[in-house]
Amino acid sequence: MFVAKFPDFAAEIQFKDGAAVHFDGAKDMFKYYLNLSRYAPGRKTADIAAVFVTDYYDLTKVDGLSACYVTGSDVYGPMGRELIPFRSESKARDFRKDHRGNSVLRFRGVTPVLLDRLD
């Protein structure tokens, strides 16, 4: 998947050594983050300097660690069902209601089991 084709859903992990990894959506970014030993052998979460996702409404890069994510909505990303990120919880809750989402989660609430359900 070419990330540049889908800037509206782009996500990024920046490492302290200056390296960066780009994703076509928050879902794939979480898969990478939650399984660094598989996708980035030798790296640890302590090596991560920043996580960014794209806010669904204003299409700006926001801090992925403090963002809210809507699951189970009727909005699909480049790879199908997606976690839809928002800078603010109020916008996430409005979106969940308008787009039949299941829940609003913070970063630490996203689990491998949840990601498996999205695939």
Short mmCIF file of C-alpha atoms in Angstrom, two decimals:
data_model
loop_
_atom_site.label_atom_id
_atom_site.label_comp_id
_atom_site.label_asym_id
_atom_site.label_seq_id
_atom_site.Cartn_x
_atom_site.Cartn_y
_atom_site.Cartn_z
CA MET A 1 0.00 0.00 0.00
CA PHE A 2 1.33 3.42 -0.94
CA VAL A 3 0.75 5.73 2.02
CA ALA A 4 1.02 8.90 -0.08
CA LYS A 5 -2.18 7.94 -1.93
CA PHE A 6 -4.18 8.19 1.31
CA PRO A 7 -3.08 11.34 3.18
CA ASP A 8 -6.51 11.70 4.82
CA PHE A 9 -5.83 8.57 6.91
CA ALA A 10 -2.02 8.76 7.27
CA ALA A 11 -0.30 7.85 10.53
CA GLU A 12 3.35 7.95 11.57
CA ILE A 13 5.69 6.69 14.25
CA GLN A 14 8.87 8.69 14.83
CA PHE A 15 11.79 7.12 16.65
CA LYS A 16 14.27 8.97 18.86
CA ASP A 17 17.08 8.20 16.39
CA GLY A 18 15.26 10.19 13.67
CA ALA A 19 13.82 7.22 11.78
CA ALA A 20 10.13 7.35 10.89
CA VAL A 21 7.62 4.76 9.72
CA HIS A 22 4.48 5.79 7.81
CA PHE A 23 1.15 3.99 7.63
CA ASP A 24 -2.00 4.21 5.52
CA GLY A 25 -4.18 4.38 8.63
CA ALA A 26 -4.30 4.19 12.41
CA LYS A 27 -5.21 0.49 12.35
CA ASP A 28 -1.95 -0.52 10.65
CA MET A 29 0.03 1.86 12.86
CA PHE A 30 -1.41 0.14 15.95
CA LYS A 31 -0.59 -3.30 14.55
CA TYR A 32 3.03 -2.19 14.17
CA TYR A 33 3.18 -0.43 17.55
CA LEU A 34 1.68 -3.35 19.45
CA ASN A 35 4.02 -5.88 17.83
CA LEU A 36 7.34 -4.05 17.47
CA SER A 37 9.32 -7.25 17.99
CA ARG A 38 7.86 -8.62 14.76
CA TYR A 39 7.91 -5.51 12.58
CA ALA A 40 10.96 -3.70 13.99
CA PRO A 41 13.22 -6.25 15.67
CA GLY A 42 15.50 -4.62 18.22
CA ARG A 43 13.22 -1.61 18.75
CA LYS A 44 11.19 -1.01 21.90
CA THR A 45 8.36 1.36 22.68
CA ALA A 46 10.88 3.37 24.72
CA ASP A 47 12.63 4.14 21.40
CA ILE A 48 9.54 5.95 20.09
CA ALA A 49 9.66 9.75 20.21
CA ALA A 50 6.19 10.48 18.80
CA VAL A 51 3.08 8.97 17.28
CA PHE A 52 0.91 10.94 14.86
CA VAL A 53 -2.47 10.27 13.27
CA THR A 54 -4.66 12.37 10.99
CA ASP A 55 -7.75 13.93 12.55
CA TYR A 56 -10.71 12.78 10.47
CA TYR A 57 -12.50 16.14 10.34
CA ASP A 58 -9.74 18.74 9.98
CA LEU A 59 -7.17 16.45 8.27
CA THR A 60 -4.32 17.73 10.43
CA LYS A 61 -1.58 15.69 12.06
CA VAL A 62 -2.37 15.19 15.76
CA ASP A 63 -0.67 13.47 18.68
CA GLY A 64 -1.69 9.84 18.38
CA LEU A 65 -1.06 9.17 22.07
CA SER A 66 -3.68 11.69 23.18
CA ALA A 67 -6.14 11.24 20.28
CA CYS A 68 -9.50 9.50 20.56
CA TYR A 69 -10.38 6.66 18.21
CA VAL A 70 -13.84 5.56 17.06
CA THR A 71 -14.33 1.87 16.35
CA GLY A 72 -16.96 0.10 14.28
CA SER A 73 -18.25 3.07 12.30
CA ASP A 74 -19.66 3.01 8.78
CA VAL A 75 -16.59 4.93 7.53
CA TYR A 76 -13.92 2.77 5.92
CA GLY A 77 -10.25 3.57 5.37
CA PRO A 78 -7.87 2.45 2.62
CA MET A 79 -7.63 -1.04 4.14
CA GLY A 80 -11.27 -1.50 5.09
CA ARG A 81 -12.62 -1.11 8.61
CA GLU A 82 -10.55 1.47 10.44
CA LEU A 83 -9.99 3.25 13.73
CA ILE A 84 -11.07 6.82 13.04
CA PRO A 85 -8.91 9.35 14.95
CA PHE A 86 -9.90 12.70 16.45
CA ARG A 87 -8.06 15.38 18.39
CA SER A 88 -11.02 15.94 20.70
CA GLU A 89 -13.28 13.53 22.52
CA SER A 90 -16.37 15.62 21.76
CA LYS A 91 -15.80 15.35 18.00
CA ALA A 92 -15.17 11.61 18.37
CA ARG A 93 -18.44 11.17 20.28
CA ASP A 94 -20.38 13.18 17.69
CA PHE A 95 -18.84 11.11 14.89
CA ARG A 96 -19.62 7.84 16.72
CA LYS A 97 -23.26 8.87 16.96
CA ASP A 98 -23.51 10.12 13.36
CA HIS A 99 -21.70 7.11 11.85
CA ARG A 100 -23.01 4.26 14.01
CA GLY A 101 -19.67 3.64 15.74
CA ASN A 102 -19.31 1.16 18.57
CA SER A 103 -17.07 3.03 20.98
CA VAL A 104 -14.61 5.85 21.57
CA LEU A 105 -11.21 4.74 22.85
CA ARG A 106 -7.97 6.34 23.93
CA PHE A 107 -4.61 5.04 22.70
CA ARG A 108 -4.11 2.54 25.54
CA GLY A 109 -7.58 1.10 24.97
CA VAL A 110 -6.65 -0.27 21.54
CA THR A 111 -5.73 -3.95 21.81
CA PRO A 112 -4.63 -6.70 19.41
CA VAL A 113 -8.03 -8.39 19.90
CA LEU A 114 -9.80 -5.22 18.77
CA LEU A 115 -7.52 -4.93 15.74
CA ASP A 116 -8.24 -8.54 14.79
CA ARG A 117 -11.96 -7.76 14.82
CA LEU A 118 -11.38 -4.92 12.34
CA ASP A 119 -9.71 -7.20 9.79
#
